[in-house]
PDB file of C-alpha atoms in Angstrom:
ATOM      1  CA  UNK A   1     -39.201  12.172 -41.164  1.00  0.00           C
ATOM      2  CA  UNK A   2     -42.174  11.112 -39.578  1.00  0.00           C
ATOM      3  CA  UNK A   3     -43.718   7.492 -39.984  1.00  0.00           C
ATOM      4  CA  UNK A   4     -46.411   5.984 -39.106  1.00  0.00           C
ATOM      5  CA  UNK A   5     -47.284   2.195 -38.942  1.00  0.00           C
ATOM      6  CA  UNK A   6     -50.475   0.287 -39.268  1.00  0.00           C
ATOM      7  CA  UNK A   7     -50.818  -3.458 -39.751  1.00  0.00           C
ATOM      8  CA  UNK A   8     -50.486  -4.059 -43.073  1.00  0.00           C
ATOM      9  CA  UNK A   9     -51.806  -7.579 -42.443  1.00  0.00           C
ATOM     10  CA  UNK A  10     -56.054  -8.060 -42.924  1.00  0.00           C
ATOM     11  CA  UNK A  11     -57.250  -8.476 -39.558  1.00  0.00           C
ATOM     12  CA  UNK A  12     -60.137 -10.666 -39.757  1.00  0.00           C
ATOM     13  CA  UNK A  13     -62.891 -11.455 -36.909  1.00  0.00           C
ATOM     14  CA  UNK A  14     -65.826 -13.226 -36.121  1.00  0.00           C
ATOM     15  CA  UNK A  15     -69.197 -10.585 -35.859  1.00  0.00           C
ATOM     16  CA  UNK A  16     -70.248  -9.383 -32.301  1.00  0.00           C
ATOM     17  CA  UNK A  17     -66.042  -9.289 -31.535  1.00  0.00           C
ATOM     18  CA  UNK A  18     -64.010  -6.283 -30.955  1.00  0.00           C
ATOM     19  CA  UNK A  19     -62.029  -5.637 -33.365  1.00  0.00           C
ATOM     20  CA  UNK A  20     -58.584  -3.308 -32.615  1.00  0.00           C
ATOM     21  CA  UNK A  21     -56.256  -1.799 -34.648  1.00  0.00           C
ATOM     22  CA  UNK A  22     -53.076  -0.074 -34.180  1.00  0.00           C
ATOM     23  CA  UNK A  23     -51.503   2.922 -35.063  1.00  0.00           C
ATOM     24  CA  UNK A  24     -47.702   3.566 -34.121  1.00  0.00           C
ATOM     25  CA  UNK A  25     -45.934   6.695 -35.175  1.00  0.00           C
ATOM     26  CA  UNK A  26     -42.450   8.322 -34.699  1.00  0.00           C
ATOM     27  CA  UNK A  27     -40.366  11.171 -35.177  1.00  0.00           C
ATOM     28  CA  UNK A  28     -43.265  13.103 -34.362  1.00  0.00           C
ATOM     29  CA  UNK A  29     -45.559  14.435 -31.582  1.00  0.00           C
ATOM     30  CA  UNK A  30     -49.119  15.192 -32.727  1.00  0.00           C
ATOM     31  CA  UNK A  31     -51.060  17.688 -31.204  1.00  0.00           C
ATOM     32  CA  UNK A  32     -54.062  15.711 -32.801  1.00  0.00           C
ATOM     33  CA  UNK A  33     -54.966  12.418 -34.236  1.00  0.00           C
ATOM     34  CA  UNK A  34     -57.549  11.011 -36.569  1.00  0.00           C
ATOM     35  CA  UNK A  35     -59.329   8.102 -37.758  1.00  0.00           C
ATOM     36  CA  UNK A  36     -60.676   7.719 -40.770  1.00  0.00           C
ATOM     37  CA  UNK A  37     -62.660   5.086 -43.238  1.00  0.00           C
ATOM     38  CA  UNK A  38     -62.240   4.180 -46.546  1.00  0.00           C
ATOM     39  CA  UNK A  39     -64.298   1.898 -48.474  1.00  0.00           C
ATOM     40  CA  UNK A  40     -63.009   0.471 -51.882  1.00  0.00           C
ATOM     41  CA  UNK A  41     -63.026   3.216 -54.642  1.00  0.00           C
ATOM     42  CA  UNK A  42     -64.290   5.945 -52.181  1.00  0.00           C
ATOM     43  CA  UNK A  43     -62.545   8.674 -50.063  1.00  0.00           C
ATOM     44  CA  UNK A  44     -61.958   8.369 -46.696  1.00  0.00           C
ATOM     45  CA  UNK A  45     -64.374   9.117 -44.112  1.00  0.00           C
ATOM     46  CA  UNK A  46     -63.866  10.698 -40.856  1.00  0.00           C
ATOM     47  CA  UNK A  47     -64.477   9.059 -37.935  1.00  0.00           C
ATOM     48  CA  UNK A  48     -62.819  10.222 -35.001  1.00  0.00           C
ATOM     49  CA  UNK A  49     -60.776  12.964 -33.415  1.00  0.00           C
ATOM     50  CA  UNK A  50     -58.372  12.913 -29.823  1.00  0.00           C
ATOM     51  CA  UNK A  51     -56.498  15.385 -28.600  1.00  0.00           C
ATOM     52  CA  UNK A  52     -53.086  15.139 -27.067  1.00  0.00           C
ATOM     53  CA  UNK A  53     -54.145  15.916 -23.642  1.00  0.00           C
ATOM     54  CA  UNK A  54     -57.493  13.018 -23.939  1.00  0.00           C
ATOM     55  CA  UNK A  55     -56.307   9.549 -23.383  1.00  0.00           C
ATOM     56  CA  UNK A  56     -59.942   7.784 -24.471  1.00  0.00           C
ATOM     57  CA  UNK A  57     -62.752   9.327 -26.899  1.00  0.00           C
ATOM     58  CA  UNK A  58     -66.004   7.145 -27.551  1.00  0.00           C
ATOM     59  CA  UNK A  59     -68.962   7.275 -30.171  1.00  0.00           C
ATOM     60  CA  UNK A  60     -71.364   5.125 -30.476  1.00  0.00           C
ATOM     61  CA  UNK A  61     -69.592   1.256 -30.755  1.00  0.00           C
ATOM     62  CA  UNK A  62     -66.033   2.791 -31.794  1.00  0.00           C
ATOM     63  CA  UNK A  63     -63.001   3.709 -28.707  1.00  0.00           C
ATOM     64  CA  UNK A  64     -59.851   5.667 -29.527  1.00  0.00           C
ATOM     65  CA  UNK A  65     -57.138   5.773 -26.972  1.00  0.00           C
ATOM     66  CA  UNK A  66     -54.539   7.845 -27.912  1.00  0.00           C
ATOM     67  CA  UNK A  67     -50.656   7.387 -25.734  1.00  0.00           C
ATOM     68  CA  UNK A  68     -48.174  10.042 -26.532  1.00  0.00           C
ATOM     69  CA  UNK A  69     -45.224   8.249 -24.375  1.00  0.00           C
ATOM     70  CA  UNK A  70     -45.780   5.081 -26.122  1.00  0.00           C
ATOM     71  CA  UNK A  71     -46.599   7.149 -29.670  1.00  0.00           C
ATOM     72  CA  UNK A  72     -49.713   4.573 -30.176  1.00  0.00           C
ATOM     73  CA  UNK A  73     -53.171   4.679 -30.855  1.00  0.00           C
ATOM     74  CA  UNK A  74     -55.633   1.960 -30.422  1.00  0.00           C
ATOM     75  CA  UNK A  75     -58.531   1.829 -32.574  1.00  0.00           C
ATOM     76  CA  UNK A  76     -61.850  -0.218 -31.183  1.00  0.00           C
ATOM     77  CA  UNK A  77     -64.958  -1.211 -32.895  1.00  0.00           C
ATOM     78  CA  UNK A  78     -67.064  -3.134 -30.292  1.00  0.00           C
ATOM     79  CA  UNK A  79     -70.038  -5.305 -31.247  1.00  0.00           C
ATOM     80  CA  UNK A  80     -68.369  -5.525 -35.202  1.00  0.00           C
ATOM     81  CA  UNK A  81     -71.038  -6.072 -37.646  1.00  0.00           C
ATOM     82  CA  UNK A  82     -70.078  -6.701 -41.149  1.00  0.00           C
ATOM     83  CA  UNK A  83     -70.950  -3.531 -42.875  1.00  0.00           C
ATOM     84  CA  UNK A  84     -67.733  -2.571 -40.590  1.00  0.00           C
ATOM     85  CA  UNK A  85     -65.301  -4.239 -43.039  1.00  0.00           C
ATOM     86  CA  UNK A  86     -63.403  -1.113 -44.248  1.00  0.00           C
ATOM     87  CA  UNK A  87     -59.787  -0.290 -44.378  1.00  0.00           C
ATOM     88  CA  UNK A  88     -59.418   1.929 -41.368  1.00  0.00           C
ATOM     89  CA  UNK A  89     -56.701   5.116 -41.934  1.00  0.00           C
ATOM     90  CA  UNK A  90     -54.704   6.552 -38.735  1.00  0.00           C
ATOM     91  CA  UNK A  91     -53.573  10.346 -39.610  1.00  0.00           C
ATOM     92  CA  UNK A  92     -51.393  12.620 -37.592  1.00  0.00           C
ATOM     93  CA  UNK A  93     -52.034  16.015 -37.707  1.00  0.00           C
ATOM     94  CA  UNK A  94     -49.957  19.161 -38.067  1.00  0.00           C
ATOM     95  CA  UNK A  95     -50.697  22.581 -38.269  1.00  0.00           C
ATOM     96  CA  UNK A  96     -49.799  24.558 -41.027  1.00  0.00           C
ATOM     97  CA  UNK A  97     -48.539  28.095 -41.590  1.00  0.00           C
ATOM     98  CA  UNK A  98     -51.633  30.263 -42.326  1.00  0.00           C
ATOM     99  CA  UNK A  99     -54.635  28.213 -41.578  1.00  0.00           C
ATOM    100  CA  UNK A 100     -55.555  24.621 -42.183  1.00  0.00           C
ATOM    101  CA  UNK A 101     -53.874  21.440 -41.199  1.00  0.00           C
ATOM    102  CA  UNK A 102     -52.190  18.669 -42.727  1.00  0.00           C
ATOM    103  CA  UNK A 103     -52.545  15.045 -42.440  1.00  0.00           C
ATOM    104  CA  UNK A 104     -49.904  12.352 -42.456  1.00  0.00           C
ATOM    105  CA  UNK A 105     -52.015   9.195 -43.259  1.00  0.00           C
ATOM    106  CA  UNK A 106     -50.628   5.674 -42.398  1.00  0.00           C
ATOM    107  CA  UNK A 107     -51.115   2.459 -45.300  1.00  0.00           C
ATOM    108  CA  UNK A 108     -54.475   1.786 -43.421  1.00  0.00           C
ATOM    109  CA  UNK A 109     -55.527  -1.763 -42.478  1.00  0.00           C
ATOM    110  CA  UNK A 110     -58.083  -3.541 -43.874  1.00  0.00           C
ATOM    111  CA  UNK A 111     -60.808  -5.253 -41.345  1.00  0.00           C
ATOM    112  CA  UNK A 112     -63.551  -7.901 -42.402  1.00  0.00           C
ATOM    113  CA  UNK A 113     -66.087  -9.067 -40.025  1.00  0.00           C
ATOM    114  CA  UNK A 114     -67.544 -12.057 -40.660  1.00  0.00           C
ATOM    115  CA  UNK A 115     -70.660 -13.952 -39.931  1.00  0.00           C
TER     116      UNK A 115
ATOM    117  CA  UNK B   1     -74.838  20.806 -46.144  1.00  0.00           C
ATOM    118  CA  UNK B   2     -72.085  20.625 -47.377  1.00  0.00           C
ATOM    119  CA  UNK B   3     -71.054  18.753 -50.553  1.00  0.00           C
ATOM    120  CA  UNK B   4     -68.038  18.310 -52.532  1.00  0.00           C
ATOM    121  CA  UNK B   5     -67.793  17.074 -56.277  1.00  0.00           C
ATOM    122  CA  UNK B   6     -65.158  15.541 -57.913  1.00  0.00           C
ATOM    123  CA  UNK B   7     -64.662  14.777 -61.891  1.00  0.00           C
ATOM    124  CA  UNK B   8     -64.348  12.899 -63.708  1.00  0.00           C
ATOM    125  CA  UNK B   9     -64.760   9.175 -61.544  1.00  0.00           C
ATOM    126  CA  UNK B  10     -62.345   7.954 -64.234  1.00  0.00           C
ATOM    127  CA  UNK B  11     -59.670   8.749 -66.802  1.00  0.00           C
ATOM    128  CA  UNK B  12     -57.506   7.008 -68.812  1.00  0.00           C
ATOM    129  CA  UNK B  13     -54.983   9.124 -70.569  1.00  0.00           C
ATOM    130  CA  UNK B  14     -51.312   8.492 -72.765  1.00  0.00           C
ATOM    131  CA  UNK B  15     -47.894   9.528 -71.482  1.00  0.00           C
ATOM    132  CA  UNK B  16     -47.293  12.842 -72.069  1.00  0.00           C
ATOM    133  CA  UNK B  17     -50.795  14.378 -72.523  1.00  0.00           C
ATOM    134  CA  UNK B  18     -52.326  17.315 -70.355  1.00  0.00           C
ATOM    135  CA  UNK B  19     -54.676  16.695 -67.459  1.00  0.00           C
ATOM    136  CA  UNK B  20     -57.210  18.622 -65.413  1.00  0.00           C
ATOM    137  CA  UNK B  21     -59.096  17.299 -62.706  1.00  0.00           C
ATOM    138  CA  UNK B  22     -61.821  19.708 -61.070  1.00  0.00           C
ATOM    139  CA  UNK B  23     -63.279  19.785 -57.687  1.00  0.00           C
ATOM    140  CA  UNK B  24     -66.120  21.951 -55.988  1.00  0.00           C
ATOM    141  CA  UNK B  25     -67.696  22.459 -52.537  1.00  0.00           C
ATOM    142  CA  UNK B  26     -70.950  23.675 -51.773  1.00  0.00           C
ATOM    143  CA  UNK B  27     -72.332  24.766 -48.686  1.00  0.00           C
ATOM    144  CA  UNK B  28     -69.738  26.238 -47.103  1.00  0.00           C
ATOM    145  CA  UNK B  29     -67.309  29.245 -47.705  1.00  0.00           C
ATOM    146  CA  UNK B  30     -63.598  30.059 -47.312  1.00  0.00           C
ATOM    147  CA  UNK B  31     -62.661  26.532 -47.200  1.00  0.00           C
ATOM    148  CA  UNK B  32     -59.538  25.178 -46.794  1.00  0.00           C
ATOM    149  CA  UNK B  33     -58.977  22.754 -49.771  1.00  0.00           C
ATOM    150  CA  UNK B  34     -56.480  20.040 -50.477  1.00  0.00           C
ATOM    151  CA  UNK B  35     -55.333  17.672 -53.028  1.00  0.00           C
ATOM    152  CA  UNK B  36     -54.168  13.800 -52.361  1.00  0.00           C
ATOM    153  CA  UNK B  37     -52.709  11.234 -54.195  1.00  0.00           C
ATOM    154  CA  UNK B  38     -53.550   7.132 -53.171  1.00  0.00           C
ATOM    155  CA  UNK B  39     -51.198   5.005 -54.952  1.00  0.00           C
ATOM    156  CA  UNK B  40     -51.696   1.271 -55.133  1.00  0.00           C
ATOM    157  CA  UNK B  41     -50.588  -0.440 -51.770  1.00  0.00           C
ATOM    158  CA  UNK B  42     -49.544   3.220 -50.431  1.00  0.00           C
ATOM    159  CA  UNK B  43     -51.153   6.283 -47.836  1.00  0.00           C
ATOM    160  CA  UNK B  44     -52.744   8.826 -48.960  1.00  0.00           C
ATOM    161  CA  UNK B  45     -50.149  11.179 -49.758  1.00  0.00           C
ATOM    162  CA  UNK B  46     -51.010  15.432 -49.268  1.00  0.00           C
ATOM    163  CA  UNK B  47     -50.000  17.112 -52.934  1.00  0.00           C
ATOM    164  CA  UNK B  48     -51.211  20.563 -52.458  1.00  0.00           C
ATOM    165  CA  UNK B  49     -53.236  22.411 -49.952  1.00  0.00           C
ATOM    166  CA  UNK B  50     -54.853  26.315 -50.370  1.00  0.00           C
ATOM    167  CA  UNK B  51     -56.031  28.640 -47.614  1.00  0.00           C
ATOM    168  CA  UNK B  52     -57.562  30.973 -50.195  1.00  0.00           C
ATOM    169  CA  UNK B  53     -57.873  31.984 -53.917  1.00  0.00           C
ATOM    170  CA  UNK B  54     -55.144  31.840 -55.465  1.00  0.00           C
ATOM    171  CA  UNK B  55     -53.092  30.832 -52.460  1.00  0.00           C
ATOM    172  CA  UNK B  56     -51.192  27.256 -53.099  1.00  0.00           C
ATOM    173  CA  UNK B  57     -48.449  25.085 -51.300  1.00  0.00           C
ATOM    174  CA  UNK B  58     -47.020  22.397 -52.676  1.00  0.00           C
ATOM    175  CA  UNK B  59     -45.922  19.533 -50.298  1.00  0.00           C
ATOM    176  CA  UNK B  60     -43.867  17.289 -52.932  1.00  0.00           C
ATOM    177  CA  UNK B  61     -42.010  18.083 -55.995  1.00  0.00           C
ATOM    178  CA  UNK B  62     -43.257  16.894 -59.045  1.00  0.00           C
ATOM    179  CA  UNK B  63     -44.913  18.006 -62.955  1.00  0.00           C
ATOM    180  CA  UNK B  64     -48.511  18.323 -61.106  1.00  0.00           C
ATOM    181  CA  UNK B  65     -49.504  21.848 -60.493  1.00  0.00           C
ATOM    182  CA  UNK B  66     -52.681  23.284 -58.542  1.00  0.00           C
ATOM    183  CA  UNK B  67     -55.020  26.483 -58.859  1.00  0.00           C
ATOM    184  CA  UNK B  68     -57.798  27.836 -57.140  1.00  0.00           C
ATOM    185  CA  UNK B  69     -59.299  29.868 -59.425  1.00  0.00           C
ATOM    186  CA  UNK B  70     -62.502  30.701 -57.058  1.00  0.00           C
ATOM    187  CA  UNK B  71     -63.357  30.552 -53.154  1.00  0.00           C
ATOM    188  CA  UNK B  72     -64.640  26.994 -53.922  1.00  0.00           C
ATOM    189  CA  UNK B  73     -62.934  25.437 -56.925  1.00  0.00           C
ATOM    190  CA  UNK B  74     -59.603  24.142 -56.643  1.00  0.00           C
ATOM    191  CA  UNK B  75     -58.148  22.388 -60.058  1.00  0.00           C
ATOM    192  CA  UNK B  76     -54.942  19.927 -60.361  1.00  0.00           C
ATOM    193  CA  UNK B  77     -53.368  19.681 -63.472  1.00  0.00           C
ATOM    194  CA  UNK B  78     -50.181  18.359 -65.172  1.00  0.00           C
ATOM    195  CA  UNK B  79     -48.808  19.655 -68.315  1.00  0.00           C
ATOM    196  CA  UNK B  80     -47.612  15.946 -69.562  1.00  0.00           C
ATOM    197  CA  UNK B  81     -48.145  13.426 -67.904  1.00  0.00           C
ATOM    198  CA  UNK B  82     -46.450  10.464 -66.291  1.00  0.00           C
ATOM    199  CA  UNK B  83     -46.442   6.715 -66.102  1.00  0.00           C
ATOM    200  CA  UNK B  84     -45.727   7.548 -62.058  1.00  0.00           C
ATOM    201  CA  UNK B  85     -49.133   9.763 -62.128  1.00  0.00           C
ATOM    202  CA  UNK B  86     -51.389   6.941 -62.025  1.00  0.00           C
ATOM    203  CA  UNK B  87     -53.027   6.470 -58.725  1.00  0.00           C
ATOM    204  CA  UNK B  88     -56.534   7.937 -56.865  1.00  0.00           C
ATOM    205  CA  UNK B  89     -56.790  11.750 -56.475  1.00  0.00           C
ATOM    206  CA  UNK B  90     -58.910  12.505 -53.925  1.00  0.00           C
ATOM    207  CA  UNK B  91     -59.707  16.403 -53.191  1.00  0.00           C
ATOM    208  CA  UNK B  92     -61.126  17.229 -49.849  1.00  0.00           C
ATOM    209  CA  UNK B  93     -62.038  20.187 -47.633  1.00  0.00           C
ATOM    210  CA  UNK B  94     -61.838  21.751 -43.863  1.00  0.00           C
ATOM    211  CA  UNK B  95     -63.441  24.448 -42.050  1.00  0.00           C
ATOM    212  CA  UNK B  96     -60.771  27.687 -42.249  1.00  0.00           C
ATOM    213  CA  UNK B  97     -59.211  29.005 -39.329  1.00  0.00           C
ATOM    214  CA  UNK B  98     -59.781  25.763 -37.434  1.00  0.00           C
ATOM    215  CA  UNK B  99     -56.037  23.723 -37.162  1.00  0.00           C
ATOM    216  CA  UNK B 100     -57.341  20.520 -35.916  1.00  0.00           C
ATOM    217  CA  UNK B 101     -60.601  19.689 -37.565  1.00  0.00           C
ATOM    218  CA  UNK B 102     -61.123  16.703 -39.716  1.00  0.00           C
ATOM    219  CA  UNK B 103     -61.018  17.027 -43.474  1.00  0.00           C
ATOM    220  CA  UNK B 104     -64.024  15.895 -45.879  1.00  0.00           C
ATOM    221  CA  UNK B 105     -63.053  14.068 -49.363  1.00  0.00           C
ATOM    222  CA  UNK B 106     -64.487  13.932 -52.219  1.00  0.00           C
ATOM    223  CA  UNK B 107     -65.755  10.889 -54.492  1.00  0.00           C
ATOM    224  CA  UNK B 108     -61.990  10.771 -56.345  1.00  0.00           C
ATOM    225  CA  UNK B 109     -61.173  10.303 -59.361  1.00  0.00           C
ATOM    226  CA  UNK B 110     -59.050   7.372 -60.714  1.00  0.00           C
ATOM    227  CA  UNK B 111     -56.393   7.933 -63.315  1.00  0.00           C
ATOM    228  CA  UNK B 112     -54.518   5.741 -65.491  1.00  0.00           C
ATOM    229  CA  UNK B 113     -51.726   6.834 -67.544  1.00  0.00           C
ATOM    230  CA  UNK B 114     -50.812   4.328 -70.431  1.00  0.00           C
TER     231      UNK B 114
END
């Protein structure tokens, strides 16, 4: 069955750093992948999308790079203020029969920038 | 814009009672809509999804059930419920007809089953 992995670990960093977080996955090849952020008691927000065939995506201060032969994605938020502490959810994404997709989310891992 | 409700934000609830949780959009039509779980220390994990009225799938086995009785109401509910039920439900939405676009959740609602 498909898994994914995030750090499970807080990753913790000093403000104006980049933070980066990981996403493996396996038993699976996503067409798509997503980020997302969740703050505590709320649902997830999305944040980014790449495609397959897209190896970097940018907005603003956040960088996804997305390697299907090493099943990773790499997660980037330059310039990390602390309204960025979130837990930050990796998804793979699968099409499903008749419309709509579905979303295998990973644990998430929990940033906090500090001052 | 678009805007999805969820209720209620909380509910606390004995073994073996019924439950109901409700969720709308606004703004938007033909959604696709979807219902997640978020257990304590765990993912998010996909219950049901619906293309259309009255069109469910269910992704796990288990005493919850889902309807959609209109284009923009989608309801979870559970007969009697569990210890094991306890967790976040979080409902959330996506554009229909579009396979790789990124899904918008709702507020949640927390339930605890005592």
């Amino acid at each position: 069955s498909q898994k994914i992995e995030q750090n499970s670990e807080a990753l913790n960093i000093q403000e104006g750093k980049t933070a980066t977080l990981t996403c493996n996955y396996t038993n699976y090849s996503p067409a798509y992948l997503q980020w997302y952020r969740q703050d505590p008691g709320r649902g997830p927000v999305f944040l980014l999308l790449i495609r397959e065939n897209e190896k970097e995506k940018r907005k603003e201060r956040l960088k996804v790079t997305f390697d299907t032969t090493l099943k990773q994605s790499l997660f980037h938020i330059t310039a990390s203020q602390p309204a960025d502490s979130a837990t930050y959810l990796c998804a793979l994404d699968r099409v499903l029969t008749g419309g709509g997709n579905k979303l295998t989310f990973g644990t998430g891992t929990q940033l906090k920038v500090e001052l | 814009s678009q805007t999805i409700h969820q209720w209620p934000a909380t509910l606390v609830q004995p073994v073996g009672s019924p439950l109901s949780l409700e969720c709308t959009v606004e703004g938007t039509s033909n959604p696709n809509l979807y219902w997640y779980r978020q257990a304590a220390g765990r993912g998010l994990q996909l219950l049901f999804y619906s293309v259309g009225i009255g069109q469910i799938s269910s992704e796990v086995p288990q005493n919850l059930s889902a309807s959609r009785p209109q284009d923009r109401q989608f309801i979870l509910s559970s007969k009697k419920l569990l210890l094991s039920d306890s967790g976040f439900y979080l409902c959330a939405w996506s554009v229909r007809g579009h396979s790789n676009y990124e899904q918008y959740f709702g507020p949640g609602t927390r339930l605890t089953v005592t």
